[in-house]
XYZ file of C-alpha atoms in Angstrom:
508
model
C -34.422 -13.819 -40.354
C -34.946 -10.321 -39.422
C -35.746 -11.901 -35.544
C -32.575 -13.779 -35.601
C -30.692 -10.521 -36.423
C -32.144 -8.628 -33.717
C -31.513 -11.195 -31.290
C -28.057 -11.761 -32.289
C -27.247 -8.174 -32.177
C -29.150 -7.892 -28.561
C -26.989 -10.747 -27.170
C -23.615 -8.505 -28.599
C -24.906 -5.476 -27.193
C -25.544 -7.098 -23.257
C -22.033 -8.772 -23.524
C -20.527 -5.458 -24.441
C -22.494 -3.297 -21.699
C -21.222 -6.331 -19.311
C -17.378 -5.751 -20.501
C -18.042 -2.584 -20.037
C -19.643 -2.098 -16.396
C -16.743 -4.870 -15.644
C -14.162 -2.094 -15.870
C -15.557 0.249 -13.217
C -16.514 -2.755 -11.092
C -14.431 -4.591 -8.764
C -16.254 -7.779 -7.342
C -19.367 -6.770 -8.227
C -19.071 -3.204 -6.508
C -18.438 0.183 -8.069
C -15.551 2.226 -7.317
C -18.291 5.129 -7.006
C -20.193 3.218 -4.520
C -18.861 3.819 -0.895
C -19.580 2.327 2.668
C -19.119 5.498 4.081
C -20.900 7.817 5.996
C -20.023 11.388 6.805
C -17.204 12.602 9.488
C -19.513 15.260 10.642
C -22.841 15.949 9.001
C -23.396 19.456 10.316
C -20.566 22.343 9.833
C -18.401 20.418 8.254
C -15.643 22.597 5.675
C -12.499 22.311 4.527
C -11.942 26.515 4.102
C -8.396 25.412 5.695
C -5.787 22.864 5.088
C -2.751 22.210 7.908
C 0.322 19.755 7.582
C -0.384 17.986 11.314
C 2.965 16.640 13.529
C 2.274 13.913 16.428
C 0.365 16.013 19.368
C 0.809 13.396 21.700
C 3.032 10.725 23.125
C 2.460 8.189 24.960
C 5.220 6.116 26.279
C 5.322 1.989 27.252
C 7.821 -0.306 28.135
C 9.315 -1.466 24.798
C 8.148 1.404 22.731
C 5.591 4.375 22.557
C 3.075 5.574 20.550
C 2.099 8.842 18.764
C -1.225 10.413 17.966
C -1.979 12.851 15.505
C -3.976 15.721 16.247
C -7.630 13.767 17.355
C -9.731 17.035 17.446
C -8.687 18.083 14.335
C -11.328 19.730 12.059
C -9.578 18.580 9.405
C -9.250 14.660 10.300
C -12.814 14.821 11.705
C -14.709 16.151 9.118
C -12.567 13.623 6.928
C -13.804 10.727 9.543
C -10.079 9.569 9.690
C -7.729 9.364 12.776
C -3.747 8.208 12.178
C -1.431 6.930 15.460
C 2.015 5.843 14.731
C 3.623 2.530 16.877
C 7.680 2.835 17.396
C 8.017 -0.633 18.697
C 11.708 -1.546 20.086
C 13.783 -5.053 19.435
C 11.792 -7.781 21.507
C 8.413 -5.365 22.112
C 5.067 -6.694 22.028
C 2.207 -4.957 20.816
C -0.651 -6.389 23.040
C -3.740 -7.898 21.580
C -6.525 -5.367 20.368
C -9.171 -4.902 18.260
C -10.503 -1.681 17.014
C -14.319 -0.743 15.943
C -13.417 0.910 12.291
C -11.088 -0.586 9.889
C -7.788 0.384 9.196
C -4.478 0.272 7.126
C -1.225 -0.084 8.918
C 1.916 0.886 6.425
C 5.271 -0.296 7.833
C 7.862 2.487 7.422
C 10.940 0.928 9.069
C 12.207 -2.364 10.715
C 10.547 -5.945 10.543
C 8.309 -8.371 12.571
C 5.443 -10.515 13.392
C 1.792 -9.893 13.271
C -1.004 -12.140 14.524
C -4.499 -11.931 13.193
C -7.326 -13.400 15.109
C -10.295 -14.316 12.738
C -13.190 -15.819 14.404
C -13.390 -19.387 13.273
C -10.829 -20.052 11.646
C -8.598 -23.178 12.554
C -5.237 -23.212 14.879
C -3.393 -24.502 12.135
C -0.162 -24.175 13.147
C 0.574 -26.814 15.558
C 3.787 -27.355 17.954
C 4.301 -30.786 18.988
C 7.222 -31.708 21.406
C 8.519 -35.050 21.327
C 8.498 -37.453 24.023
C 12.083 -38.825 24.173
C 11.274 -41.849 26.721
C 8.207 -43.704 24.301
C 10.846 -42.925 21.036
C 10.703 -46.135 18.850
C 13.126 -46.348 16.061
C 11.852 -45.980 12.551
C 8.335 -44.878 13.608
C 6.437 -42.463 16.017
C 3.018 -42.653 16.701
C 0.105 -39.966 17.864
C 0.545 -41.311 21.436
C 4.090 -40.493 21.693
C 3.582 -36.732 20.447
C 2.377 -34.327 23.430
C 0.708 -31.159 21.957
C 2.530 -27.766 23.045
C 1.102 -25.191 21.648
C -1.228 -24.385 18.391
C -2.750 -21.173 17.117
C -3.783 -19.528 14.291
C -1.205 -18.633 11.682
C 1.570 -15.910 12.177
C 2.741 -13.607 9.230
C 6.315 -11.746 8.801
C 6.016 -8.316 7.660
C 8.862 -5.325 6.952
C 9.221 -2.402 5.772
C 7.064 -0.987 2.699
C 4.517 -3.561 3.882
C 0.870 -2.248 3.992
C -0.876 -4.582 6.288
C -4.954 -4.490 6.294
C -6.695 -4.793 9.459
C -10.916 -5.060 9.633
C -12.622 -3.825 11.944
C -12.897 -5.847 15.295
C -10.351 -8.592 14.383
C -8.043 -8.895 17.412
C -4.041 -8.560 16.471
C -0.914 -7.951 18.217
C 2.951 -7.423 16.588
C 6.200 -8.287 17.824
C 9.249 -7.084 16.749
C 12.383 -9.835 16.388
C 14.521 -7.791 14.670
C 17.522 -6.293 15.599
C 15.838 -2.150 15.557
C 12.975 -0.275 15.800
C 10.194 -1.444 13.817
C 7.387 2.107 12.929
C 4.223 1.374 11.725
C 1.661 4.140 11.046
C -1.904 3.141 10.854
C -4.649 5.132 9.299
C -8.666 4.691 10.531
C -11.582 5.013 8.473
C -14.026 6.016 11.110
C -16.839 7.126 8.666
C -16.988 3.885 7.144
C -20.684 1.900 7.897
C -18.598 -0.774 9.826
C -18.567 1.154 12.706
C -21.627 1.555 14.094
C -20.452 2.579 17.494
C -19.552 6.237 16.817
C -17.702 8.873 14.343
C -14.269 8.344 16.687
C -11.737 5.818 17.051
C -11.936 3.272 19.902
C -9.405 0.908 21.023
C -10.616 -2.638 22.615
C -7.317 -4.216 24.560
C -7.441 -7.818 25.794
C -4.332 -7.343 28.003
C -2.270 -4.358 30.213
C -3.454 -1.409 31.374
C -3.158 1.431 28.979
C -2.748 5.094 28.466
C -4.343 6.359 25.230
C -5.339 9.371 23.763
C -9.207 9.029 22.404
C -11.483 11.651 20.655
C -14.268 12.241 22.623
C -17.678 12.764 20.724
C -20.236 14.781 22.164
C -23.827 15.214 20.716
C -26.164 18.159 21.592
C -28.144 20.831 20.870
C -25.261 22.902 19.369
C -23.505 21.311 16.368
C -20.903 18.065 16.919
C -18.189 18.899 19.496
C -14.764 16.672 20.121
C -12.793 17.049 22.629
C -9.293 15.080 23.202
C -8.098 13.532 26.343
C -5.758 11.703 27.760
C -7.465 8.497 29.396
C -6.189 5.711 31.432
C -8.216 2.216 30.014
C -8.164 -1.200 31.447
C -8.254 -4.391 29.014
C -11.633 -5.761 28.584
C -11.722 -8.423 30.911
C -11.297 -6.139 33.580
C -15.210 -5.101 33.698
C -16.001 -8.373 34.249
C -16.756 -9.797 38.316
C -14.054 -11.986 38.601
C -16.103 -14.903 39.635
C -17.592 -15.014 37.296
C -14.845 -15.115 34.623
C -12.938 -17.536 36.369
C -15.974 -19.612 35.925
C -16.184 -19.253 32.322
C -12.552 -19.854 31.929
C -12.041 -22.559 33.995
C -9.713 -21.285 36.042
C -8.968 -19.840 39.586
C -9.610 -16.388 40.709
C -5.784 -15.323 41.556
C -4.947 -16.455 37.283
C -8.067 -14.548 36.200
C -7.057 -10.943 38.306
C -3.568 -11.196 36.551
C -5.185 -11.636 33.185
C -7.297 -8.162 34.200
C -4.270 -6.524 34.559
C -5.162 -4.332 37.736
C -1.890 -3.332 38.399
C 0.049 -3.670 35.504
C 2.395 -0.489 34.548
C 3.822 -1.460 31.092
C 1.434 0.029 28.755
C 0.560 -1.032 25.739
C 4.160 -2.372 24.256
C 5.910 -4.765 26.475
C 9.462 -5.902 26.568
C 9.730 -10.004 25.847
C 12.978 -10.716 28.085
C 13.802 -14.002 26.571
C 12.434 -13.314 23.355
C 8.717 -14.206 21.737
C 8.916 -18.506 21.184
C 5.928 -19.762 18.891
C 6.119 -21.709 16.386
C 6.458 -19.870 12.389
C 8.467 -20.689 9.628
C 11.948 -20.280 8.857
C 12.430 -16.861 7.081
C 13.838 -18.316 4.024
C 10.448 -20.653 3.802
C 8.883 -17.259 4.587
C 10.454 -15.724 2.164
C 9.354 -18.470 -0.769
C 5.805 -18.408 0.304
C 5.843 -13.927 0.329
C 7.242 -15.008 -3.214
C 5.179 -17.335 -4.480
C 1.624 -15.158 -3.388
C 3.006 -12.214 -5.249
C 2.801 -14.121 -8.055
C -0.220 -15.519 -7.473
C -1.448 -11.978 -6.969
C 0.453 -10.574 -10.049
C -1.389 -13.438 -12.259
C -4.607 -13.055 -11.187
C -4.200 -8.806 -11.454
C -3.132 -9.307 -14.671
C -5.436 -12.478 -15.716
C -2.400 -15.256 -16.535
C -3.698 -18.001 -14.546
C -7.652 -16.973 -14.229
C -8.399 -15.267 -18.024
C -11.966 -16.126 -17.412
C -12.175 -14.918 -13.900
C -10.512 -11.792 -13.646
C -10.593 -9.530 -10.827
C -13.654 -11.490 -9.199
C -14.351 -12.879 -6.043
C -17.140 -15.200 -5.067
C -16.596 -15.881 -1.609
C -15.222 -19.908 -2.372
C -11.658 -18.875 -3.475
C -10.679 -16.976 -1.061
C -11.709 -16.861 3.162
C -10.977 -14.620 6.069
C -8.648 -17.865 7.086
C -6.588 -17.979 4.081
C -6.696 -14.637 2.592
C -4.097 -12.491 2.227
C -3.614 -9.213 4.652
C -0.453 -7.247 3.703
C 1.223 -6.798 0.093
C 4.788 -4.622 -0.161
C 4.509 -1.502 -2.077
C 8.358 -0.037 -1.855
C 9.469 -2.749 -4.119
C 10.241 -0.463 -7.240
C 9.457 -3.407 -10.195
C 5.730 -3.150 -8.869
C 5.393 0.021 -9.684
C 2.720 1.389 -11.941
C 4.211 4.214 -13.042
C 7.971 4.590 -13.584
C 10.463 7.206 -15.325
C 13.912 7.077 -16.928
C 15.009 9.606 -13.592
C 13.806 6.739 -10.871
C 10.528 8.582 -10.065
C 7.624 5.840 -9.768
C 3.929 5.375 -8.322
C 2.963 2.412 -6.826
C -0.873 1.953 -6.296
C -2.460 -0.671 -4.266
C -6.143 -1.279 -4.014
C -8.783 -4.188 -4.066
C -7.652 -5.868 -7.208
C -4.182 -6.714 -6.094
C -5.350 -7.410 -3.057
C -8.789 -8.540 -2.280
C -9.118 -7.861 1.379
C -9.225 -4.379 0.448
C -13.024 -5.049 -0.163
C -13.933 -5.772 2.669
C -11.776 -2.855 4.775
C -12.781 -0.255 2.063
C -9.470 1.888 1.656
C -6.377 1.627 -0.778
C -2.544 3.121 -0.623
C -0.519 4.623 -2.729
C 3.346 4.648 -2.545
C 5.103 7.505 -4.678
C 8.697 8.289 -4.778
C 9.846 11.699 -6.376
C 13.339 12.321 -7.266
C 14.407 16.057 -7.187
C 12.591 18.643 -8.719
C 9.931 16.280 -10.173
C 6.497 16.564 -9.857
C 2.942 14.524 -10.040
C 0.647 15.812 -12.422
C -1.965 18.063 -10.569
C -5.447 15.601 -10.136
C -8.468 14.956 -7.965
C -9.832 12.285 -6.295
C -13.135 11.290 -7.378
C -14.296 8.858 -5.307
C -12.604 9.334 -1.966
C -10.531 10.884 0.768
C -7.082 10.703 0.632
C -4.334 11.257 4.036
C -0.510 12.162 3.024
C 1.758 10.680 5.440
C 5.486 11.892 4.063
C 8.338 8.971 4.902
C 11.157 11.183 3.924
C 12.254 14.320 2.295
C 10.890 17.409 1.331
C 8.189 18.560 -0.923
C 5.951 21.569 -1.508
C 1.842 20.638 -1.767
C -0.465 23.152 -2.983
C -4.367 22.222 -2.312
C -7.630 24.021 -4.477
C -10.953 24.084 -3.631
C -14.087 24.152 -5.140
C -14.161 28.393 -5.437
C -10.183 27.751 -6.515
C -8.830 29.184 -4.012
C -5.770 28.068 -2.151
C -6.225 26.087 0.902
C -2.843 24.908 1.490
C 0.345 25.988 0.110
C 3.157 24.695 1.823
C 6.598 22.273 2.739
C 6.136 18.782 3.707
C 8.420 17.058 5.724
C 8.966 13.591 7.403
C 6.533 12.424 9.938
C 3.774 15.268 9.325
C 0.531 14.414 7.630
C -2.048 16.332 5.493
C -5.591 15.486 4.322
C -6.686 16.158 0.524
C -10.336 16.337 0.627
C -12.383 14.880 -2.138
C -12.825 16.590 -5.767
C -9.827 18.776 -4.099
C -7.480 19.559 -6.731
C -3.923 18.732 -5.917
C -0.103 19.431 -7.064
C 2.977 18.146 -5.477
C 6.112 18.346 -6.305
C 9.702 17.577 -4.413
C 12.286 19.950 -4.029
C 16.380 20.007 -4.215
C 16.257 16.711 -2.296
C 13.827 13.102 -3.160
C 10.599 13.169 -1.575
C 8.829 9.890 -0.227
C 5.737 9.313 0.659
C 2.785 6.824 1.290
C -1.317 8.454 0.750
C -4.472 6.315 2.664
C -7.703 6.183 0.343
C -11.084 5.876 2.047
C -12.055 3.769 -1.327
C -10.922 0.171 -1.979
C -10.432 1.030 -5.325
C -9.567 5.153 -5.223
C -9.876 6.735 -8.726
C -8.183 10.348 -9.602
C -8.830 12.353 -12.868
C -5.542 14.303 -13.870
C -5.435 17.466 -15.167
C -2.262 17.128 -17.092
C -0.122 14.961 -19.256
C -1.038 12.095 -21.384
C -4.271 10.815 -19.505
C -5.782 14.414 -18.524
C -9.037 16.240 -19.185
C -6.619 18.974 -20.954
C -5.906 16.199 -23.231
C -9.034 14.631 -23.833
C -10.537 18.040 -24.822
C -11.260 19.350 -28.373
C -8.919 22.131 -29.423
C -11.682 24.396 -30.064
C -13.304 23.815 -26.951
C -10.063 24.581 -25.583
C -9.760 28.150 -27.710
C -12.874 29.556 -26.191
C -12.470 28.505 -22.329
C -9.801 30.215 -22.154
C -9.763 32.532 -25.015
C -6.641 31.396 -25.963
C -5.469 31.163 -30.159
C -5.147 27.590 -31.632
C -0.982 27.844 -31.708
C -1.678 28.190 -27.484
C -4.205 25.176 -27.183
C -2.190 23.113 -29.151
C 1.014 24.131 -27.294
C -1.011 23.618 -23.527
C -2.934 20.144 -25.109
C 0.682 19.063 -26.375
C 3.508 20.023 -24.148
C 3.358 17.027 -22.079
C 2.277 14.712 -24.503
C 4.817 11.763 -23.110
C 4.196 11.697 -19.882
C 1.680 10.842 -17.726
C 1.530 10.595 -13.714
C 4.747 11.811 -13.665
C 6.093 15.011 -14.549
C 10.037 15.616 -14.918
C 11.179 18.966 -14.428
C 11.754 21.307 -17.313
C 14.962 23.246 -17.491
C 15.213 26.562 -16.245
C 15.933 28.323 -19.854
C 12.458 26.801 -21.237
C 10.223 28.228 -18.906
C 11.262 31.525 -19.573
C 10.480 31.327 -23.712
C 7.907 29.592 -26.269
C 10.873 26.096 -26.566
C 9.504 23.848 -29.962
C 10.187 20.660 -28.087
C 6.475 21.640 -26.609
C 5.082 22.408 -30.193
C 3.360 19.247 -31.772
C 0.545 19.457 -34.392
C -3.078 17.732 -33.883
C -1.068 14.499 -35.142
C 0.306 13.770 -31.905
């Protein structure tokens, strides 16, 4: 009997470890475990902290690009590097691939991006009919003439965050009616790229202009340098022989697809318009619909209870699986107050692909004089890219000192180094923005409110750090015992005098 007890009680005690571990686990990997690699292993500090503008600009045909600051110390020893893409009505984006992975957040306008993943089907098939072998009533295989197929073609818009792996060729196109901006954010550190701590760009077509971070080892510690290059699309290296061989094709079509002398850059204007074949967008619409709910169910375990949050490989393929999710969409927020503030967090449970580029967003939007309770990360990176308004950002470091204190505005960027404590808050006007984790599944500890380490602390142990009386650490434990995440602003006349709305006893 006594056996049978034991054994029972073992068996309760591994399915209750295994609940456990499943909280901090996201198919099968911990949020502390990391595919990352240092941006700089030698002389690498964060002593200073700047808010970076676009350095550079290069201009194409149908649109430009924007680079921020490549030789910064800051985005290097991070291993990050951010461009922005200001594509105009009827641009193309030419085909690229990248070496490290990447999130691309959408911040105005709408369009179409192609993925190509290696093996996967063209299923989307164009077939024009043959009016002269038309029988009534029926149509058969030999009267349909194939036009086109390819692999399939998403619609994304604005508060879209669109995941891109490393060395998967895409291109965009805008068919709206304005300017569509997407900012894209590269993990460079992560262990996908194996080619080198800087961002490289692989084009399959024009003749580009790019800004690159040149990465220079030697007896002294790492150097970068920036420059301004002019690169040719890959098929350019090739002898063109020997590539029209292995296309099939004559020499004159293979030198136009090298693009020798081709001035457009990197966005090109589409005269007549992009034609391909996609759905309508009110089918589009129903299907962006219909996988949000999918993705809501399985998040939240409605239509899987036995399978949450898991992945085994069979469910879901590079083919099939889904690349972007919407984040501005206020009801998906996961933190909300009465005063329209709210925090929207995406990472590898909501959407699995996430896994496999290792990084996660966060959308916040602050109304007026509101605030996010000050936090670190603990697992991760994070790069502030502000989408509008104005807010002021204060940064600590390890000694706690100050190593930025300062306004953010639209368009400028700032890096929050790991373990970094953080506090933000937006001024007489609402401030937007959108952060890039360098963790699928980024994790902060707060420091106040409802969910904080002030809050999770004995009173007493509270007393002596700070040799404070127990009317004071009940008062600081307390005085934002409602909120959490999100901090409204207290009126003027309390924060001049002890207020009681902030006195609660240990019952609280």
């Amino acid at each position: 009997m006594a056996s049978s007890l034991s054994l029972v009680f073992s068996l309760c005690l591994l399915v209750l470890c295994h609940s456990t571990n499943a909280q901090f686990t996201t198919g099968g990997q911990s949020p502390w475990q990391t595919s990352r690699g240092f941006g700089d292993p030698r002389g690498c500090r964060f002593d200073h902290l700047e808010a970076l503008n676009p350095a550079q600009r290069i201009q194409s045909e149908a649109g430009m690009t924007e680079y921020y600051e490549e030789s910064s110390e800051m985005l290097r020893c991070a291993g990050v590097s951010v461009k922005r893409h200001i594509v105009e009505p009827r641009g193309l984006l030419l085909p690229a691939y990248h070496n490290a992975p990447s999130l691309m957040y959408i911040t105005q306008g709408r369009g179409l991006i192609g993925m190509v993943f290696p093996g996967c089907p063209e299923t989307y098939q164009w077939f024009q009919q043959q009016a002269e072998t038309y029988t009534e009533g029926t149509m058969t295989e030999s009267q349909q003439k194939l036009r086109d197929e390819h692999q399939k073609v998403r619609r994304f818009q604005k508060g879209d965050i669109i995941a891109l792996p490393p060395g998967v060729t895409h291109w965009c196109y805008n068919d709206g009616d304005v300017a569509f901006v997407a900012v894209q954010v590269f993990d460079t550190s992560n262990s996908a790229n194996q080619l080198e701590p800087a961002r490289r760009d692989f084009y399959l077509a024009g003749r580009h202009q790019s800004v690159q971070r040149m990465y220079e080892m030697g007896p002294q510690p790492t150097s970068f340098t920036t420059r301004q290059q002019l690169s040719n699309n890959m098929f350019n290296g090739f002898d063109t022989q020997m590539l029209a061989e292995a296309l099939g094709v004559n020499q004159e079509l293979t030198r136009r697809l090298q693009s020798q002398n081709d001035p457009r850059g990197e966005i090109v204007f589409v005269k007549q318009g992009l034609r391909m074949l996609r759905p309508f967008r009110s089918q589009e619409m129903q299907q962006q619909e219909y996988e949000s709910m999918q993705s809501e169910e399985q998040y939240f375990g409605e239509s899987m209870p036995g399978l949450r949050n898991a992945t085994n490989g069979l469910d879901e393929n590079f083919c099939t699986m889904k690349i972007r999710s919407n984040i501005d969409i206020p009801n998906r927020a996961d933190y909300f107050n009465q005063r329209g503030s709210r925090v929207a967090i995406l990472n590898s449970q909501k959407l699995p692909i996430l896994n496999l580029v290792q990084m996660s967003a966060v959308r916040v939007v602050l109304q007026r004089n509101s605030m996010i309770t000050p936090y670190w990360h603990m697992n991760c990176h994070s790069l502030m890219y502000v989408t509008s308004g104005r807010g002021r950002v204060q940064v600590v470091n390890h000694r706690g000192r100050t190593v930025f204190d300062g306004m953010l505005r639209q368009g400028q960027i700032l890096l929050i180094p790991q373990n970094f404590a953080v506090l933000k808050r937006a001024e007489l006007e609402m401030f937007k923005w959108v952060s890039f984790n360098t963790n699928h599944n980024a994790m902060i500890s707060q420091m106040v409110g409802k969910n904080s380490v002030i809050r999770a602390m004995p009173l007493q142990v509270l007393m002596h750090s700070y040799r404070i009386s127990l009317e004071q650490a009940r008062r600081l434990k307390f005085s934002r015992r409602h909120e959490m995440t999100i901090l409204s602003p207290i009126p003027e006349m309390m924060r001049s005098r002890d207020d009681p709305m902030f006195e609660v006893g240990t019952s609280a």
